[in-house]
Short mmCIF file of C-alpha atoms in Angstrom, two decimals:
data_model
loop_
_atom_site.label_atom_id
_atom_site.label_comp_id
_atom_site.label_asym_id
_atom_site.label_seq_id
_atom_site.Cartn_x
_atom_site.Cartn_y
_atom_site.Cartn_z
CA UNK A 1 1.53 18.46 -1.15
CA UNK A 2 2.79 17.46 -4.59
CA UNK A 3 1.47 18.91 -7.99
CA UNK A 4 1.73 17.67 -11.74
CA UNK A 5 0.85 18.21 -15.19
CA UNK A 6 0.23 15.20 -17.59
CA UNK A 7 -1.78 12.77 -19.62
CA UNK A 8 -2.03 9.23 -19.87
CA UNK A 9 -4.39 6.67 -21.75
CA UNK A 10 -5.13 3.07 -19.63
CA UNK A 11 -6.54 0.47 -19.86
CA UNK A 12 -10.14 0.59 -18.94
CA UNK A 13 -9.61 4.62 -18.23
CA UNK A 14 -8.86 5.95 -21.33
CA UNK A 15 -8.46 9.86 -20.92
CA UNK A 16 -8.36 9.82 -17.16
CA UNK A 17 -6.06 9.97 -14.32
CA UNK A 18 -5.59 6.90 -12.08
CA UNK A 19 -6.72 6.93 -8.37
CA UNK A 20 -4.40 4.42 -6.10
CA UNK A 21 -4.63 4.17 -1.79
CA UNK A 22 -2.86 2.50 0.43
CA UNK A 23 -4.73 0.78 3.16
CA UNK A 24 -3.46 -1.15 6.45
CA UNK A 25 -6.56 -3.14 7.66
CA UNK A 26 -5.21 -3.84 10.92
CA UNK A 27 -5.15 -7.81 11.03
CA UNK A 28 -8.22 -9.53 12.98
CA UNK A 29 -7.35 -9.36 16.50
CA UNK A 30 -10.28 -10.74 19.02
CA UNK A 31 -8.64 -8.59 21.50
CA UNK A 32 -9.93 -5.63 19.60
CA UNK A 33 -13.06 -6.12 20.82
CA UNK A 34 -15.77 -3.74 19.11
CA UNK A 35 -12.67 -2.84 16.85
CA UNK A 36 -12.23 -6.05 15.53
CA UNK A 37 -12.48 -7.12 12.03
CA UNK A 38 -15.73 -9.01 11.60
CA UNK A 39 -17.19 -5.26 13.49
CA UNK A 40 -15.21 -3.16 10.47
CA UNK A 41 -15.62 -4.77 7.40
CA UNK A 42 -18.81 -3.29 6.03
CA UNK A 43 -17.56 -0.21 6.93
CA UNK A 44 -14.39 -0.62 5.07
CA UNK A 45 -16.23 -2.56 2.29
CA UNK A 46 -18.18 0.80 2.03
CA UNK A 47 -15.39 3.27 2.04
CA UNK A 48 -13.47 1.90 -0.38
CA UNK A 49 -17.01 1.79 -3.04
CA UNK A 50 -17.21 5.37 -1.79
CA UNK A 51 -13.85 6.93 -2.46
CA UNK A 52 -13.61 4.23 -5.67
CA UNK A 53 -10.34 4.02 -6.30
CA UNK A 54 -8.53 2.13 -9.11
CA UNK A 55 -6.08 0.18 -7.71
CA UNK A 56 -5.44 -0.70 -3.83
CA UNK A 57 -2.53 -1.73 -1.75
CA UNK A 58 -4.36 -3.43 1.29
CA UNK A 59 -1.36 -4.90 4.15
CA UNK A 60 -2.54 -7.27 6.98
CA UNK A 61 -4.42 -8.87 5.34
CA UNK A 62 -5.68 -12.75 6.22
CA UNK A 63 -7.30 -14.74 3.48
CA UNK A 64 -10.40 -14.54 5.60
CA UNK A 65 -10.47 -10.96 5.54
CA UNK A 66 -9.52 -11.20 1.48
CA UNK A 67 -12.64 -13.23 1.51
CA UNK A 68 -14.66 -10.74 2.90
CA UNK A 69 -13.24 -7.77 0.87
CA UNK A 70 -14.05 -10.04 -2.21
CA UNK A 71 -17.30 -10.49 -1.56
CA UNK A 72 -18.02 -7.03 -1.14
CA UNK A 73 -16.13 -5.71 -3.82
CA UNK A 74 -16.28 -8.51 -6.55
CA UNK A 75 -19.06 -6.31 -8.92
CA UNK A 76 -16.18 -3.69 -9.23
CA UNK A 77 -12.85 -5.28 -8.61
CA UNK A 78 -10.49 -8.42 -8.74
CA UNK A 79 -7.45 -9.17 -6.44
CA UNK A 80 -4.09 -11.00 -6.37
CA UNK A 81 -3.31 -12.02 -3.32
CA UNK A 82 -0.50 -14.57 -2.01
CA UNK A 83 -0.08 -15.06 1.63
CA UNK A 84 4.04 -14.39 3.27
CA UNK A 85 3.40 -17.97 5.08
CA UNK A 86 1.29 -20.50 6.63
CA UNK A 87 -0.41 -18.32 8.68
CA UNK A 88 -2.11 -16.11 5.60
CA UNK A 89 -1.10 -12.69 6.07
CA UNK A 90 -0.22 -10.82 3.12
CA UNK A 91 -0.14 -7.86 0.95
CA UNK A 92 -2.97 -8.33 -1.34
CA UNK A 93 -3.50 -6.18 -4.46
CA UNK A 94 -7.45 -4.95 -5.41
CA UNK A 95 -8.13 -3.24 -8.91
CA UNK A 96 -10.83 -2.38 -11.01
CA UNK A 97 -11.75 -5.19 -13.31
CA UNK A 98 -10.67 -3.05 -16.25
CA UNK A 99 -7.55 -2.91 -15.83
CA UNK A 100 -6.28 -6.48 -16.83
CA UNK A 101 -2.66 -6.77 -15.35
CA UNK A 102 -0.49 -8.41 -17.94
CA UNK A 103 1.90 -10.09 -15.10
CA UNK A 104 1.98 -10.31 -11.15
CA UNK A 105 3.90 -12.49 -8.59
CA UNK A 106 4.90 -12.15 -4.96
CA UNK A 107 8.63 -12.14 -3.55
CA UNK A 108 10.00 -12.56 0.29
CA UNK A 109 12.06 -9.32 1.36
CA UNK A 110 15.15 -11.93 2.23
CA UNK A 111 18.29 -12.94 0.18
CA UNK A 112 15.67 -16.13 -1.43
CA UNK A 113 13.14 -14.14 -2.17
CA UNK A 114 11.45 -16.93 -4.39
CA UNK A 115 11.14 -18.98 -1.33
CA UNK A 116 9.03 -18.73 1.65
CA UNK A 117 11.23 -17.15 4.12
CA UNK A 118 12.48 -14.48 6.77
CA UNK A 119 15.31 -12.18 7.00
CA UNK A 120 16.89 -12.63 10.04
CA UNK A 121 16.27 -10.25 13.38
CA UNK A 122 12.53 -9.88 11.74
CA UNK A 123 9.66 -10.98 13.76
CA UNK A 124 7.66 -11.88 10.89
CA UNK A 125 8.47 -13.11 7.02
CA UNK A 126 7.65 -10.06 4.42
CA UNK A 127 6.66 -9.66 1.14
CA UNK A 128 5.80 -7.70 -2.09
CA UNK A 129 3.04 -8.18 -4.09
CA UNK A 130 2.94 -6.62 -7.46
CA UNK A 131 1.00 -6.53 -11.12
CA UNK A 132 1.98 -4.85 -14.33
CA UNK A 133 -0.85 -3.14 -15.40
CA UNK A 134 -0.77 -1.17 -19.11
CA UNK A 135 1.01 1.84 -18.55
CA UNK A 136 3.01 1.34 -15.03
CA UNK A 137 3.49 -1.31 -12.52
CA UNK A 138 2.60 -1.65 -8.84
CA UNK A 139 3.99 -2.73 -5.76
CA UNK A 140 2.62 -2.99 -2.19
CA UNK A 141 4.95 -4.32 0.97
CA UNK A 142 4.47 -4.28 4.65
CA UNK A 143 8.06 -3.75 6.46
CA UNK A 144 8.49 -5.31 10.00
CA UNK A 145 8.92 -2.98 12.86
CA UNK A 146 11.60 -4.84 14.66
CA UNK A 147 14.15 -2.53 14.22
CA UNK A 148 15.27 0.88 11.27
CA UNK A 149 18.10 -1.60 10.23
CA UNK A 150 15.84 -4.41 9.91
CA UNK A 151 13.26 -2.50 7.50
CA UNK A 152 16.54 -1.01 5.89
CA UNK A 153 17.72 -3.65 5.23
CA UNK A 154 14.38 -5.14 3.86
CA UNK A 155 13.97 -1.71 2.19
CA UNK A 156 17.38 -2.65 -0.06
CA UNK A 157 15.93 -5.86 -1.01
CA UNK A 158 12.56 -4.20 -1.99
CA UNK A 159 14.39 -1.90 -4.06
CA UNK A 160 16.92 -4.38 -5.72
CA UNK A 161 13.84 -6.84 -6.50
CA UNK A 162 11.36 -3.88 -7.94
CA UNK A 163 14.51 -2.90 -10.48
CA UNK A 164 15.19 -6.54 -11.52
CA UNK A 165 11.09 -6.94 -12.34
CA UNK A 166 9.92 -3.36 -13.64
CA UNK A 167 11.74 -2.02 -17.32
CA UNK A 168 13.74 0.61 -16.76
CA UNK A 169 11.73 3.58 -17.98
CA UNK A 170 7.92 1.88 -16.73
CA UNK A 171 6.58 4.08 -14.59
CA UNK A 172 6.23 2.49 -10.87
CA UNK A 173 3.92 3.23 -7.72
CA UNK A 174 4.78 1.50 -4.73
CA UNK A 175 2.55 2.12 -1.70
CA UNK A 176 2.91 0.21 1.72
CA UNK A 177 3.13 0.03 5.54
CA UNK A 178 7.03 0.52 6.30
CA UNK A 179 6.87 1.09 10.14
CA UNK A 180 9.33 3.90 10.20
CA UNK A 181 9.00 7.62 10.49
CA UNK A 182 10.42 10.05 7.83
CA UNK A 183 13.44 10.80 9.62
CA UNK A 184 14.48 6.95 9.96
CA UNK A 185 16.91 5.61 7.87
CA UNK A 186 14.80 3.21 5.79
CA UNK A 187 12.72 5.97 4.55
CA UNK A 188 15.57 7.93 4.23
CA UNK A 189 16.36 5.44 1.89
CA UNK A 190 13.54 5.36 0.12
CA UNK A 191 13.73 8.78 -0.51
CA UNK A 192 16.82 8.66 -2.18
CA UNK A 193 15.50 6.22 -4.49
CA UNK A 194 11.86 7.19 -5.58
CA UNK A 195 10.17 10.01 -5.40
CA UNK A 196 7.53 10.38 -2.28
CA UNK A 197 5.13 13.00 0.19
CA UNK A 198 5.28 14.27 3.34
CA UNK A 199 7.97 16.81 1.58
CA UNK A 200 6.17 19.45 3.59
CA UNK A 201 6.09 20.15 7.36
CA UNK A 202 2.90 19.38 8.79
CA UNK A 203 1.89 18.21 11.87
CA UNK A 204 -1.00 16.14 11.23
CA UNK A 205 0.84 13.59 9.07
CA UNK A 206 -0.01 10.69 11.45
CA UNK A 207 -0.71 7.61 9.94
CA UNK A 208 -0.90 4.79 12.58
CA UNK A 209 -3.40 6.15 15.28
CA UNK A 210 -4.13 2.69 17.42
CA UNK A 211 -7.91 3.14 17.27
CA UNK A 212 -8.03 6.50 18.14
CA UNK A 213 -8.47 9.84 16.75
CA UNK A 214 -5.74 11.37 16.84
CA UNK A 215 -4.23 13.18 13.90
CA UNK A 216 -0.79 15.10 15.08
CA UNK A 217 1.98 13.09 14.27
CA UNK A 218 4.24 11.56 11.65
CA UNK A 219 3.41 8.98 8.97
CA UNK A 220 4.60 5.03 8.79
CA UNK A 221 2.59 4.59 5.48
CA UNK A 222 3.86 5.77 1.98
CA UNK A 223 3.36 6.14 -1.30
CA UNK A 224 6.65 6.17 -3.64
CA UNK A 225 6.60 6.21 -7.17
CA UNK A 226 9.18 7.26 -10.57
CA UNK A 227 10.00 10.20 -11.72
CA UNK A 228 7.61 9.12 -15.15
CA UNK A 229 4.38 9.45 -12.32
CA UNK A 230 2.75 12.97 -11.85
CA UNK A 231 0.49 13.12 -8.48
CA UNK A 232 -1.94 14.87 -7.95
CA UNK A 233 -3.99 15.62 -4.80
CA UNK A 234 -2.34 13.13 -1.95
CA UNK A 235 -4.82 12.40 1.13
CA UNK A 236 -4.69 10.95 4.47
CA UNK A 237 -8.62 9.98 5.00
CA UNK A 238 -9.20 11.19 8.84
CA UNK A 239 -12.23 9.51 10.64
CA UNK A 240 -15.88 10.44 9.06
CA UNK A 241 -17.00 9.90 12.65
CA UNK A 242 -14.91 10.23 15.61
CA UNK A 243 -14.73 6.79 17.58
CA UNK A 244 -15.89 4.56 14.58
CA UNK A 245 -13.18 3.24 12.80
CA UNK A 246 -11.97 0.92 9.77
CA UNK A 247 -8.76 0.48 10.50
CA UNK A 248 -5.82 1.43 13.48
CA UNK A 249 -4.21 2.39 10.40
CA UNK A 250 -5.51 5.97 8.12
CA UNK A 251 -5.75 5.36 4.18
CA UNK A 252 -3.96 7.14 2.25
CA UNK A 253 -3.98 7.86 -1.91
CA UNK A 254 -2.93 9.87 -4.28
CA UNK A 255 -4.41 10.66 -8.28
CA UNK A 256 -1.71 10.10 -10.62
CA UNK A 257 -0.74 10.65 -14.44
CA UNK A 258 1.72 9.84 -16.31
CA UNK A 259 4.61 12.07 -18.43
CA UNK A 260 3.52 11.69 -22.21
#
């Protein structure tokens, strides 16, 4: 999709390019039956040792579920996670345990975003989570789907709050679930901002397949990121097995450098 050239020494990495996803673990639903969380975990527990990536934007995801990525994961990697509201969901952040992040802190997508809250014609409060790590700093959201004005609307406040905590020429990766298709105007949006995939036509973009295994289609997961970031080899991680799934969602990453 998108090539670079580049080199960039971090912490815990020196001499090698990063590795960052994007994962929506579909929230535990009972209703999901043999789809359900408690039925996935291992297998997402074991994808993510597989593919070993350095740093991981997880959405919908319950402190139960946090607890059982932890204890899978805690030999290779720590978290931050704070949950949007009472009822735990959030937008928690997994990286190798070498890479130390030097700051991290979670804001609402309203106009008091240091307060528990929910931007108005939104079904559900949203966040951003985010860490400065050595050389960049990342973000990871989860947009509502009520409406394209809603998540553009959340998308201007995500933008506004990731200039007023990042320095102006730190390299930034956002990845998240933003429930619109390329076309909408949130990602429209986006696009104007920060620099993204998906430039080229394809069919099989789909992200969000609802347990099923189908490809064709366009994406509601992204990966943005500054100008200073040099990708290398973005994915969308199709089912191993057909039928057997971690997720309704499909990862995504991308390997990254940075501009010396």
């Amino acid at each position: 999709m998108m090539k670079g050239e580049g080199f960039c020494k971090y912490s815990g990495k020196p001499n090698n390019r990063m590795f960052i996803a994007s994962i929506n673990l579909r929230i535990n639903v009972a209703n999901d039956l043999e789809n359900a969380w408690p039925y996935r975990k291992e297998r997402m527990i074991n994808f993510v040792l597989k593919q070993g990536f350095d740093v991981i934007g997880f959405q919908e995801a319950s402190p139960l579920m946090v607890d059982d990525l932890k204890s899978g994961l805690s030999d290779v990697y720590d978290v931050i996670f704070q949950p949007r509201d009472e009822r735990g969901e959030g937008t928690p952040i997994f990286y190798k345990k070498g890479l130390r992040p030097s700051m991290s802190g979670t804001k609402w997508l309203t106009e008091t975003p240091d307060i528990s809250s929910n931007l108005k014609g939104s079904h559900f409060p949203r966040i951003v989570t985010y860490a400065r790590f050595n050389d960049f700093i990342f973000f990871n959201t989860h947009l509502d789907y009520a409406s394209d004005e809603i998540c553009l609307r959340q998308s201007e406040i995500l933008v506004d709050l990731i200039n007023q905590i990042k320095d102006q020429d730190e390299p930034m990766v956002l990845t998240g679930d933003f429930n619109m298709e390329p076309n909408s105007k949130t990602i429209t949006f986006m696009k104007s901002r920060f620099k993204t995939f998906y430039e080229e036509a394809a069919e099989d973009l789909l992200t969000y397949h609802a347990f099923s295994d189908r490809i064709l289609g366009q994406p509601i997961d992204y990966i943005f990121f500054t100008p200073q970031v040099l990708p290398h080899d973005f994915k969308i991680y199709h089912h191993e097995v057909k039928g057997v799934y971690i997720s309704d969602h499909y990862p995504i990453s991308f390997h990254m450098k940075l501009k010396k």
